[in-house]
Coordinates of C-alpha atoms and ligand atoms in Angstrom, one line a residue:
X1 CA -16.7 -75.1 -7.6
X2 CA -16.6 -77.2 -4.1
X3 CA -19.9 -78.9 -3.3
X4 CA -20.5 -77.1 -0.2
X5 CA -22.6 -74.7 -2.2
X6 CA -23.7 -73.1 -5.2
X7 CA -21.6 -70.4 -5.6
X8 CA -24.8 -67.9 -5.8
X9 CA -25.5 -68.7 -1.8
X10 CA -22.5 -66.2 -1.0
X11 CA -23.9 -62.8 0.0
X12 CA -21.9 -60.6 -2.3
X13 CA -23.2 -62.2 -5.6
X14 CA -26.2 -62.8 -5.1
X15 CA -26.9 -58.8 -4.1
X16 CA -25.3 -57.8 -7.0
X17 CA -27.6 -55.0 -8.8
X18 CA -28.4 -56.0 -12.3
X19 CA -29.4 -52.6 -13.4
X20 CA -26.1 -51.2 -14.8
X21 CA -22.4 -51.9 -15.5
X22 CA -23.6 -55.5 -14.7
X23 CA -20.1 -57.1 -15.7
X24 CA -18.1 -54.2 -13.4
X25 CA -20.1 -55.0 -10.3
X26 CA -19.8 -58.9 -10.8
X27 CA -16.4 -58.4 -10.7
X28 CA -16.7 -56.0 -7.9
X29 CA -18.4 -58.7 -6.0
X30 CA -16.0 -61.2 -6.9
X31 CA -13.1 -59.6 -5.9
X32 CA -15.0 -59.2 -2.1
X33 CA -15.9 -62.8 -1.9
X34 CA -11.9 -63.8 -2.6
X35 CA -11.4 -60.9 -0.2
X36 CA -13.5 -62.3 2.8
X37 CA -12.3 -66.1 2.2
X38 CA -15.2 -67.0 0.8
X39 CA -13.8 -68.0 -2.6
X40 CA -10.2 -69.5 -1.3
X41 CA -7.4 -70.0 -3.9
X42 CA -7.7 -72.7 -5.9
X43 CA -11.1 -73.2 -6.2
X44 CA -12.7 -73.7 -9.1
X45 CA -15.5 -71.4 -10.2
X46 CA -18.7 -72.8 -12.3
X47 CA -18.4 -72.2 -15.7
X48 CA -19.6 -68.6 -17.3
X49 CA -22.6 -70.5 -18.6
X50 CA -23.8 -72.1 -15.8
X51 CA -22.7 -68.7 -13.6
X52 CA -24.8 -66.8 -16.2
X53 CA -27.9 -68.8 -16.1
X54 CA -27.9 -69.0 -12.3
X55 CA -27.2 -65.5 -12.1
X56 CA -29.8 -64.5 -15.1
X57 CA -27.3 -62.6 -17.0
X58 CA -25.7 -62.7 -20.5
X59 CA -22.9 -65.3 -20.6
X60 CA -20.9 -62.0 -22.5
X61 CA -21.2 -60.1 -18.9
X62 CA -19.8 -63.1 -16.9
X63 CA -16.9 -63.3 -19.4
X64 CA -16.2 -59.9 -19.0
X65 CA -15.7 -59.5 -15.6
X66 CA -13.6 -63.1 -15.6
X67 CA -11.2 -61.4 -18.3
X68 CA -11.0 -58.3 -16.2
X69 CA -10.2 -60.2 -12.9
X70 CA -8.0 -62.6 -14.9
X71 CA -5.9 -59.6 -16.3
X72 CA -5.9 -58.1 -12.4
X73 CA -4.5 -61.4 -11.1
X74 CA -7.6 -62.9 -9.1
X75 CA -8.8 -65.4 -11.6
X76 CA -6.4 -67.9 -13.8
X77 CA -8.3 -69.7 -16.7
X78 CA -6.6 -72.9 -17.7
X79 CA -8.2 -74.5 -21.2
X80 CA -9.4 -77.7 -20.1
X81 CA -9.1 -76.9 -16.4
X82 CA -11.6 -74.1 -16.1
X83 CA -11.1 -70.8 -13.9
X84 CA -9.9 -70.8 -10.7
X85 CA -9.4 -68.3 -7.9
X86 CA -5.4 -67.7 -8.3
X87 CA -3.3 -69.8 -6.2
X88 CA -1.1 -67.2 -5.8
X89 CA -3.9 -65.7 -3.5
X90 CA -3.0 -67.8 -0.7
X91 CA -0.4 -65.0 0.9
X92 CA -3.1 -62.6 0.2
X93 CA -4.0 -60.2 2.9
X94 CA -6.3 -61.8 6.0
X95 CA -9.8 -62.0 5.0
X96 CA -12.4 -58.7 4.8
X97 CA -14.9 -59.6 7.8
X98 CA -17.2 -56.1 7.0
X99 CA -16.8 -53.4 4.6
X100 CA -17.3 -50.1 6.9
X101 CA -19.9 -47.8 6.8
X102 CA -17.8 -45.1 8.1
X103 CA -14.6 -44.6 8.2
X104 CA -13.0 -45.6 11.3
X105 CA -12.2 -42.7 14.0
X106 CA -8.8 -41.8 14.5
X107 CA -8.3 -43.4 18.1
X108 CA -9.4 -47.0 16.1
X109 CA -6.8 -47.3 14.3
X110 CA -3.1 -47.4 15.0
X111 CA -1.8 -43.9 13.7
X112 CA 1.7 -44.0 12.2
X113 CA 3.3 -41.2 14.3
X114 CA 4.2 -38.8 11.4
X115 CA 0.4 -38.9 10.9
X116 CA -0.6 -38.1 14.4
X117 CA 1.9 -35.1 14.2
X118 CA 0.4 -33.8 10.7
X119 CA -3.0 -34.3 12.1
X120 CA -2.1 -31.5 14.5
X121 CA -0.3 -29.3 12.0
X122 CA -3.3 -29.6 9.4
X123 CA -5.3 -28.2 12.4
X124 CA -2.9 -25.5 13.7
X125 CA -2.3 -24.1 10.0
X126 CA -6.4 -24.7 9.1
X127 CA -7.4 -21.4 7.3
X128 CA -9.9 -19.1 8.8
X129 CA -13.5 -18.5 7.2
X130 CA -13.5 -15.4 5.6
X131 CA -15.3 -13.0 8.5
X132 CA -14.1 -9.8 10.4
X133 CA -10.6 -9.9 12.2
X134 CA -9.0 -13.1 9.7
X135 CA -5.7 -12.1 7.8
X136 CA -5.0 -12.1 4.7
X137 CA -8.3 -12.0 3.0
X138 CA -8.0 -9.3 -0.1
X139 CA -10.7 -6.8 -0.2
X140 CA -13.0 -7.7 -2.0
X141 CA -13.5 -5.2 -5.6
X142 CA -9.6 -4.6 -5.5
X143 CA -7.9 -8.0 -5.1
X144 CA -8.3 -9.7 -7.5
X145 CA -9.3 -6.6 -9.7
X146 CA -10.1 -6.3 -13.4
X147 CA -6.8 -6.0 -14.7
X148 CA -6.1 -9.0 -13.3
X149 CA -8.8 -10.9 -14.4
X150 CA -8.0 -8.9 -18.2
X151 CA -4.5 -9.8 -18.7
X152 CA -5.6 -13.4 -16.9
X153 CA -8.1 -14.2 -20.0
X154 CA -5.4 -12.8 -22.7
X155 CA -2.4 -15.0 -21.2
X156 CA -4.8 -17.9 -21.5
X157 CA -5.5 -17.3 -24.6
X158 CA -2.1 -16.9 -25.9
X159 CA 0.5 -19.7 -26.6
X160 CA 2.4 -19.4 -23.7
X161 CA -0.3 -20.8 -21.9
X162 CA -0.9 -24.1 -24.0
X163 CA -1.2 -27.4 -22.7
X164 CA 2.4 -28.5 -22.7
X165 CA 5.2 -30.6 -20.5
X166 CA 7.2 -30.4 -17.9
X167 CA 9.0 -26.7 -17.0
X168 CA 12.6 -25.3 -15.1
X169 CA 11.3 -26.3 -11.5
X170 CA 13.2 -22.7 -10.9
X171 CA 10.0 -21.3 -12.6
X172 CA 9.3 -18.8 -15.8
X173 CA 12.2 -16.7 -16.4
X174 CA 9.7 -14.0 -17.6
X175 CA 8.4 -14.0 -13.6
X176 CA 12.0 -14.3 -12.2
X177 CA 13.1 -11.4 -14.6
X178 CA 10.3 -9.0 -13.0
X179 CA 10.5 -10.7 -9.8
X180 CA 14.3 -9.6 -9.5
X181 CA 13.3 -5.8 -10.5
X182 CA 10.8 -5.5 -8.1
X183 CA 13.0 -6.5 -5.2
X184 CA 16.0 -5.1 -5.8
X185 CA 13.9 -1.3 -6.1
X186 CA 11.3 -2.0 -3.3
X187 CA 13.5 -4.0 -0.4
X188 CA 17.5 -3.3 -1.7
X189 CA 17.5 -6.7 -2.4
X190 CA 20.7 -7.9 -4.7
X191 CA 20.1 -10.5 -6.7
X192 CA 20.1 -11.6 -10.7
X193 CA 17.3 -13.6 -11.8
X194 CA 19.2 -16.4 -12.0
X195 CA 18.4 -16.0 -8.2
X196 CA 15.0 -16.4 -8.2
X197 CA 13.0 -19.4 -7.7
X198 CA 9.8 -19.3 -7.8
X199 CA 7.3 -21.3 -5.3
X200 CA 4.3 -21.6 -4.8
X201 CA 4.0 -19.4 -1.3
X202 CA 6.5 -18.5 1.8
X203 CA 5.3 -21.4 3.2
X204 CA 7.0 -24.1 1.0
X205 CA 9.5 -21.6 -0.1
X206 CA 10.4 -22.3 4.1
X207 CA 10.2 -26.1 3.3
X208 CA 12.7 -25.8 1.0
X209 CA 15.5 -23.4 2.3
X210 CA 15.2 -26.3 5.9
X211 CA 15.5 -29.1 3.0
X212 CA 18.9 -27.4 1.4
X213 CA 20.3 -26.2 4.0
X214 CA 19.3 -28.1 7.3
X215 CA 19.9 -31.6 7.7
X216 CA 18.4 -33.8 10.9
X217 CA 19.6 -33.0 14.9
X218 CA 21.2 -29.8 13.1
X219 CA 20.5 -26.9 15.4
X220 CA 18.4 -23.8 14.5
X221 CA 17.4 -20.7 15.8
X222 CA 13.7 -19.1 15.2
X223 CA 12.0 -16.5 17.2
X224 CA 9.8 -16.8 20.4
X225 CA 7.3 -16.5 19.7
X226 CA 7.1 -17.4 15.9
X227 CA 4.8 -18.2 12.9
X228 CA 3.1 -21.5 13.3
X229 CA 3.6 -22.7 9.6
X230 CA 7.7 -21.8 10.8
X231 CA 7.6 -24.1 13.8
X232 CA 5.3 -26.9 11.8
X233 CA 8.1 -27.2 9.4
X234 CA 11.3 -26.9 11.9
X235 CA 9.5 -30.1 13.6
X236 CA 8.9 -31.6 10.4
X237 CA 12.7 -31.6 9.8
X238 CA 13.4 -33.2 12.9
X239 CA 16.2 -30.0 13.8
X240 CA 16.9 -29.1 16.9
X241 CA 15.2 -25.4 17.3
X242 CA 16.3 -23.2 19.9
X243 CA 13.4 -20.7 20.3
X244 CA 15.4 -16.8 21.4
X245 CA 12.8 -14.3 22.9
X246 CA 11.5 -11.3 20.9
X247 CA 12.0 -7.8 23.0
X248 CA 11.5 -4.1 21.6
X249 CA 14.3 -4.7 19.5
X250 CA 13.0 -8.3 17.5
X251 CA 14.8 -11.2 18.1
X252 CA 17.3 -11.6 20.9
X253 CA 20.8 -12.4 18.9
X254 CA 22.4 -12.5 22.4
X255 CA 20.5 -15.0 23.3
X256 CA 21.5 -17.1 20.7
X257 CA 24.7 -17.0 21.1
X258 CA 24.8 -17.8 24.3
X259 CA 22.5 -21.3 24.1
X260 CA 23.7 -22.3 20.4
X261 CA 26.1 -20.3 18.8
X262 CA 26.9 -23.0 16.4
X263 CA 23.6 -23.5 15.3
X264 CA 23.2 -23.8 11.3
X265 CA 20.6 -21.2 10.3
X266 CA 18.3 -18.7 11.8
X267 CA 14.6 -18.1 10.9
X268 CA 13.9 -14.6 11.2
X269 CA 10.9 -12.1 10.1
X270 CA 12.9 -8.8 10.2
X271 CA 10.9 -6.6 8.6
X272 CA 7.6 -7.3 10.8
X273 CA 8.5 -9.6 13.1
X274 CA 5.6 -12.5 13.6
X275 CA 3.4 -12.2 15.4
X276 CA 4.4 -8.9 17.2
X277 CA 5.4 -6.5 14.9
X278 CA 8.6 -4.6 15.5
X279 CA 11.6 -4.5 13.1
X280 CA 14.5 -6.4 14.5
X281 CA 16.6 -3.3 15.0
X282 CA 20.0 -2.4 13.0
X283 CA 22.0 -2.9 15.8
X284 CA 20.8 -7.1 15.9
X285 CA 21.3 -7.2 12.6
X286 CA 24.5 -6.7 12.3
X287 CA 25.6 -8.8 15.2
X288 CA 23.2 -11.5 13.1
X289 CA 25.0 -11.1 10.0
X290 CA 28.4 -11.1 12.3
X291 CA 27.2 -14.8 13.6
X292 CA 26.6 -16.2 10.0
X293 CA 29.8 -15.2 8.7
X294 CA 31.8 -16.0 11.6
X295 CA 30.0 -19.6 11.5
X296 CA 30.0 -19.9 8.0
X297 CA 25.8 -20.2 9.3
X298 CA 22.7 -18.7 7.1
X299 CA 19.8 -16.1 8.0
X300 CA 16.4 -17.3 6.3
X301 CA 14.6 -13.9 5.9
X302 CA 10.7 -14.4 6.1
X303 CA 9.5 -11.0 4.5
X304 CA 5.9 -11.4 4.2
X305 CA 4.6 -8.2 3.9
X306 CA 6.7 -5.6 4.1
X307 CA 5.4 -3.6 1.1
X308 CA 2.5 -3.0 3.2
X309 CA 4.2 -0.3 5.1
X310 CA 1.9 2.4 6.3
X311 CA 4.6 5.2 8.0
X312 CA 8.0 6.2 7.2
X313 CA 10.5 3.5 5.2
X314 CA 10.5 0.5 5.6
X315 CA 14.2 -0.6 6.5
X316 CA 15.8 -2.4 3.3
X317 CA 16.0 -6.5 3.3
X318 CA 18.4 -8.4 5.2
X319 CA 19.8 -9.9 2.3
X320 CA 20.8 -6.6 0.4
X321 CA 23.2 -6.4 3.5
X322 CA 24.9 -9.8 3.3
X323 CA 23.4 -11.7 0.3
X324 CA 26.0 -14.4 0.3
X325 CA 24.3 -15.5 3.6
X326 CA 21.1 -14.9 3.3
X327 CA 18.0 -17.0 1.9
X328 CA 15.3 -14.0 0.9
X329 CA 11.6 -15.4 0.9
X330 CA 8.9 -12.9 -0.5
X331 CA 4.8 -14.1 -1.4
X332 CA 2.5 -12.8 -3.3
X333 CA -0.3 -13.7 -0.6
X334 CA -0.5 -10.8 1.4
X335 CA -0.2 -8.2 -1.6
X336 CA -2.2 -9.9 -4.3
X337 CA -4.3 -12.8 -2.2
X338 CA -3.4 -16.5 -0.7
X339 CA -5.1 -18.3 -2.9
X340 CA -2.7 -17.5 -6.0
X341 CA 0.2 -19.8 -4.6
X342 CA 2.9 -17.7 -5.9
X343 CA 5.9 -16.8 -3.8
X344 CA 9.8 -17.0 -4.3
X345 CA 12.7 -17.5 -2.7
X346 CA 16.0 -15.7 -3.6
X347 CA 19.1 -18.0 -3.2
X348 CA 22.8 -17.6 -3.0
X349 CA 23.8 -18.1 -6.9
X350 CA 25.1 -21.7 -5.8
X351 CA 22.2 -22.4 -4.0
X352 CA 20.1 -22.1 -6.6
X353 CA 20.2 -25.8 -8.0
X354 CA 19.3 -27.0 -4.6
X355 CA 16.6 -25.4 -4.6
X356 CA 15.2 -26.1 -7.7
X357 CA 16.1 -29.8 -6.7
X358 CA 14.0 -29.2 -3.8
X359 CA 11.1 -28.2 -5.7
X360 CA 11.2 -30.6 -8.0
X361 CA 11.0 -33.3 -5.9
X362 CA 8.0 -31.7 -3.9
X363 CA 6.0 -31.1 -7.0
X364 CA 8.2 -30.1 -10.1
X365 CA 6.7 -26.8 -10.5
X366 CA 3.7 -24.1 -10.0
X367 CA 1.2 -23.8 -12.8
X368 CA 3.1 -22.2 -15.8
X369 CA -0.1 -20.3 -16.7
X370 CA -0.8 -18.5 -13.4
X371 CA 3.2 -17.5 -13.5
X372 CA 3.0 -15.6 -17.0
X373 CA -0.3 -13.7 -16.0
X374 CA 1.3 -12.5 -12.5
X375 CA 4.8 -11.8 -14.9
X376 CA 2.2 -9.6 -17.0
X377 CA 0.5 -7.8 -14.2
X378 CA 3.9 -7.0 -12.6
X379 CA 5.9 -6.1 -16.1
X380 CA 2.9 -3.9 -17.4
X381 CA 2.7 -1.6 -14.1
X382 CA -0.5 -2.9 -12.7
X383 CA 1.0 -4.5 -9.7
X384 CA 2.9 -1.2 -8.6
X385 CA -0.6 0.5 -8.9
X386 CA -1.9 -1.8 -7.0
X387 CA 0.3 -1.5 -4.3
X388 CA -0.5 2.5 -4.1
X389 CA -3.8 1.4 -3.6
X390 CA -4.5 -1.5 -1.7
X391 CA -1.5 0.8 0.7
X392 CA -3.8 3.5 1.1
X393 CA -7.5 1.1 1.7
X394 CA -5.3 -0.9 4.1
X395 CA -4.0 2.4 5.9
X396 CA -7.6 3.5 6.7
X397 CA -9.0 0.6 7.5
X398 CA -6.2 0.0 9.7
X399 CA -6.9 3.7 11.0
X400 CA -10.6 2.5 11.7
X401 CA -9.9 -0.2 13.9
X402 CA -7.4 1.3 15.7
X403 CA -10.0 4.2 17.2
X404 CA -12.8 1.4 17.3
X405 CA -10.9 -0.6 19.7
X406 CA -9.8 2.6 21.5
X407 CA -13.1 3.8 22.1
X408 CA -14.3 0.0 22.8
X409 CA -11.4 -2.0 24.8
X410 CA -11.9 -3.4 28.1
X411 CA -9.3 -2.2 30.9
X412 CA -6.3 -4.7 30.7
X413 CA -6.5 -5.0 26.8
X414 CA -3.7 -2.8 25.1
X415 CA -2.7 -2.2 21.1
X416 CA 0.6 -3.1 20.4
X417 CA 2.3 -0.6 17.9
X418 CA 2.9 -1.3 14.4
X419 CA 2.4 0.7 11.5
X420 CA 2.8 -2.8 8.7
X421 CA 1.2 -5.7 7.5
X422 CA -2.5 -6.8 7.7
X423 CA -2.9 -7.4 11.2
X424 CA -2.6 -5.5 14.5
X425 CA -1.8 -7.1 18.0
X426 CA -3.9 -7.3 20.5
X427 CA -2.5 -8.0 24.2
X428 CA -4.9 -9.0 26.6
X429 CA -4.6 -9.2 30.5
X430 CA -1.5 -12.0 31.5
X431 CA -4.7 -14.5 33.1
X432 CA -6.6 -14.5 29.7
X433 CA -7.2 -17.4 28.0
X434 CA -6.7 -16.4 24.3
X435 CA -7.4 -19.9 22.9
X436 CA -11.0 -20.4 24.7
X437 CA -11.6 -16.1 23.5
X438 CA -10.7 -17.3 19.8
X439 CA -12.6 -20.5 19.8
X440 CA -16.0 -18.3 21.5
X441 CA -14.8 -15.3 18.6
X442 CA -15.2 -18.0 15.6
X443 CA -18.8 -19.2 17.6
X444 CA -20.2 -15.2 17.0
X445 CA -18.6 -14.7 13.6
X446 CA -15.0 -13.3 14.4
X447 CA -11.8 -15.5 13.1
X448 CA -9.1 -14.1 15.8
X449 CA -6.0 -16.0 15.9
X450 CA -4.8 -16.9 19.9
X451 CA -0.8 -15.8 20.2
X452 CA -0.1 -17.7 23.2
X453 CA 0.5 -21.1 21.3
X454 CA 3.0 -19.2 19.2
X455 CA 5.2 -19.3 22.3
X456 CA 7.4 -21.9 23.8
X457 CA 8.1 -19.9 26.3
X458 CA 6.3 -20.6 29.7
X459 CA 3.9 -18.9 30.8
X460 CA 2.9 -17.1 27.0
X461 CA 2.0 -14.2 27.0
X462 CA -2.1 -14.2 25.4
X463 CA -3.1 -11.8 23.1
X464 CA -5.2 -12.2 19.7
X465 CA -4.2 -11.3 15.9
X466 CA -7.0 -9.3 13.8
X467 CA -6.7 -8.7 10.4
X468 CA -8.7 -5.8 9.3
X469 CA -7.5 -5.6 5.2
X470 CA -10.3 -7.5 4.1
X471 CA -13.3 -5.6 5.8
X472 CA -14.9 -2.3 5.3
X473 CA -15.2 0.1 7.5
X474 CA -19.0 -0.8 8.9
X475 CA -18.2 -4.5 9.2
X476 CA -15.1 -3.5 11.4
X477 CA -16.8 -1.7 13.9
X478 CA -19.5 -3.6 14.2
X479 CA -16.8 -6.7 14.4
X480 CA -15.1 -4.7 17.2
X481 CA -18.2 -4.3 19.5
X482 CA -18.8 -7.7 19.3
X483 CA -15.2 -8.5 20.2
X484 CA -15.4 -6.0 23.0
X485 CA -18.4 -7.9 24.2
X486 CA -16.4 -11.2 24.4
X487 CA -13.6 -9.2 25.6
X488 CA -15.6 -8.5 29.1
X489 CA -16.9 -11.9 29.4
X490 CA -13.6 -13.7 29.3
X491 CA -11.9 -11.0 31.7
X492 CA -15.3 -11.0 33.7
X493 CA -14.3 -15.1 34.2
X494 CA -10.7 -14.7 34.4
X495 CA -11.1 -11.8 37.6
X496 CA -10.2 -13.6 41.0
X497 CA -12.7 -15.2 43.2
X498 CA -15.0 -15.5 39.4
Ligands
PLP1 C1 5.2 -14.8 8.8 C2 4.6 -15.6 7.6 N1 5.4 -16.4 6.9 C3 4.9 -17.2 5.9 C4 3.6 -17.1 5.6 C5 3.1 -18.1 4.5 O1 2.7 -17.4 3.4 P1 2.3 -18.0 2.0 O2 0.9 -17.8 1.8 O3 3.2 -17.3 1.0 O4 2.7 -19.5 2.0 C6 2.7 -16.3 6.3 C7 1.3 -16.3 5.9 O5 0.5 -15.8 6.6 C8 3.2 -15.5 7.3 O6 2.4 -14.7 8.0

């Protein structure tokens, strides 16, 4: 120890608390004097006698936290020599001047720039609190209901279930097995379950098919606008997207083919196009399918919730038309609810390995437990009945809010048709700010998501997304008064000369 001063002058150890885990925070402290320079390598510590007494602890305490820094690398303890700060040290990292209180604000430090880009996409994608107009909340007594929770308890129970290791990053074949019948009778889909893989939502199941298919610069079509959690991954993969403009008919194909007709894939939501709503019409398809065979290219089908269909049939899957092109992506979020993480993707038969390559290097697999209870629920008829009902609650809810916002809508503010899914469209006049409405909605208690960002297209068009499966019927009107209310003001603001 140098003679410059007693070792118990430096701040860190002579704080130390003496009321618990003494030998843990003496090493604690240790390591922060080293840290801050003010032990430097080399230097010789007192010995755990003389450290003990000045310290008034047990010699035992000081030798345990010298062993524990010893075996961490700080410390070396020569017999004859004493212990010493390692000399190694020396290229250790510049000296601790403060220990922050808080951590520091973004703009102080120096963000990598992948960082500053998923900073923006954790905020873009951040869920909405669970209040009148968000999507995608289940209603509550029917989603999750007690067969659910019933077959949950007897799965958990049961062997398959166990603590155990590693599983097929494809998922449990049980799941894939009912998974494979209930596409191929509800959306024509033609596949085996040798098809299937399971993951753990559309989201990452739209992770994956850009990770096996796409590599970077390759260029991509997706729709104008799109789903944000598309677009968040597109940029992600560092592709080129070229965004085609949705009309009556979905997505314009023409379009495509005229900026990019070699580009690699195209990102479609055919069933209920996001976030407007029409079917991308049979006549697009086709010349779709036409462009990925000519161009040896593939169609990523985003079918979210097309087994909420509330009029007619719903037309059959894109892939049971060309399944040799076409990556299928189904979820459980919509019909059962988000928080289950259960989705799957339904590959070309040599595709299939990719994916499950993809997966595994994301995070090897979804719970096994959670996969057997929804292979249960589906296998034993109780997701079918389901269906029926949460089809019929959704339809007259939907029905509700429809004549609440008839009776209630400011001039300027139109419906757009749609008779699927768990939201409605709300267009609102072309001057509207839709971001300002939605952040003064989530102020009064109403999650409404803004579509203009969903655009690249300049000037977007604004309009808001409500959700309405979640709510009963008193909490939607009341919801839609209140949006009415806010409706006015922000047209009131937006009116010339205001
Ligand atoms: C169009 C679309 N695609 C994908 C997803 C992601 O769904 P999941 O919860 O299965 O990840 C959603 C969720 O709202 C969606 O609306």
């Amino acid at each position: 120890m140098s003679k410059r001063r007693s070792i118990i002058e430096i701040p860190s150890l002579n704080a130390i608390d003496r009321t618990a885990n003494i030998s843990r925070r003496l090493a604690e402290a240790l390591r922060t004097a080293i840290a801050r320079g003010e032990l430097r390598p080399g230097e010789r510590l007192p010995s755990t006698r003389t450290l003990a007494a000045s310290l008034r602890i047990a010699r035992g305490t000081v030798v345990e936290a010298f062993d524990q820094l010893t075996a961490e690398g700080y410390l070396e303890a020569r017999v004859g020599a004493g212990t010493r700060v390692a000399a190694a040290l020396t290229e250790a990292a510049p000296p601790l001047h403060a220990t922050p209180a808080v951590p520091p604000a973004e703009d102080a430090i120096d963000l990598p720039a992948p960082a500053a880009r998923l900073i923006s996409m954790a905020r873009t994608l951040s869920p909405h609190p669970p209040v009148p107009f968000a999507i995608a909340v289940p209603a509550s007594g029917i989603a999750p209901d007690d067969n659910w929770r019933r077959l949950g308890n007897r799965v958990r129970a049961s062997k398959q279930a166990a603590p155990s290791g590693y599983h097929d990053p494809m998922g449990v074949m049980e799941l894939r097995i009912a998974i494979a019948d209930h596409v191929r009778r509800a959306r024509a889909v033609q596949c085996e379950p040798e098809q299937v893989i399971i993951t753990s939502g559309t989201q990452q199941g739209l992770y994956m098919a850009g990770r096996v298919m796409l590599s970077r610069d390759d260029p991509v079509w997706a729709e104008d606008p799109a789903y944000p959690g598309l677009t968040a991954v597109l940029d992600d993969l560092g592709v080129r997207t070229h965004r085609l403009p949705v009309d009556a008919q979905g997505m314009n194909v023409e379009r495509g083919l005229e900026l990019c007709p070699a580009a690699r894939a195209a990102f479609v939501t055919p069933s209920h196009q996001y976030p407007i709503g029409m079917p991308l019409s049979m006549a697009r398809r086709n010349a779709l399918i036409a462009w990925a065979d000519k161009n040896r290219a593939w169609i990523v089908e985003d079918d979210y919730d097309s087994e909420l269909r509330y009029a007619g049939h719903p037309f059959p899957s894109m892939q049971g038309l060309r399944p040799s092109r076409v990556i299928y992506l189904g979820t459980f979020s919509k019909v059962l609810f988000p928080s289950l993480r259960l989705g799957y993707v339904i590959a070309p038969l040599p595709l299939a390995e990719a994916f499950a390559g993809a997966r595994a290097i994301l995070d090897r697999h979804s719970p096994i437990s959670e996969q057997h209870v929804l292979a249960a629920y589906i296998r034993e008829g109780y997701f079918e009945a389901h269906l029926r009902r949460i089809r019929g609650l959704y339809a007259e809810r939907r029905a509700i809010l429809l004549a609440a916002l008839e009776r209630a809508l400011p001039q300027g503010c139109h419906v757009q048709p749609s008779d699927q899914g768990m939201h409605i469209l709300l267009w609102l006049p072309q001057e509207a700010d839709d971001v300002r409405l939605a952040a003064n909605a989530l102020s009064a208690g109403l999650a409404v998501r803004a579509i203009s960002p969903m655009y690249a297209a300049q000037p977007a068009r604004p309009g808001l997304m409500l959700g309405f499966g979640g709510f009963p019927p008193e909490q939607l009107q009341a919801a839609v008064s209140e949006l009415a209310r806010l409706l006015r003001v922000c047209i009131a603001q937006t009116a010339p000369g205001a």
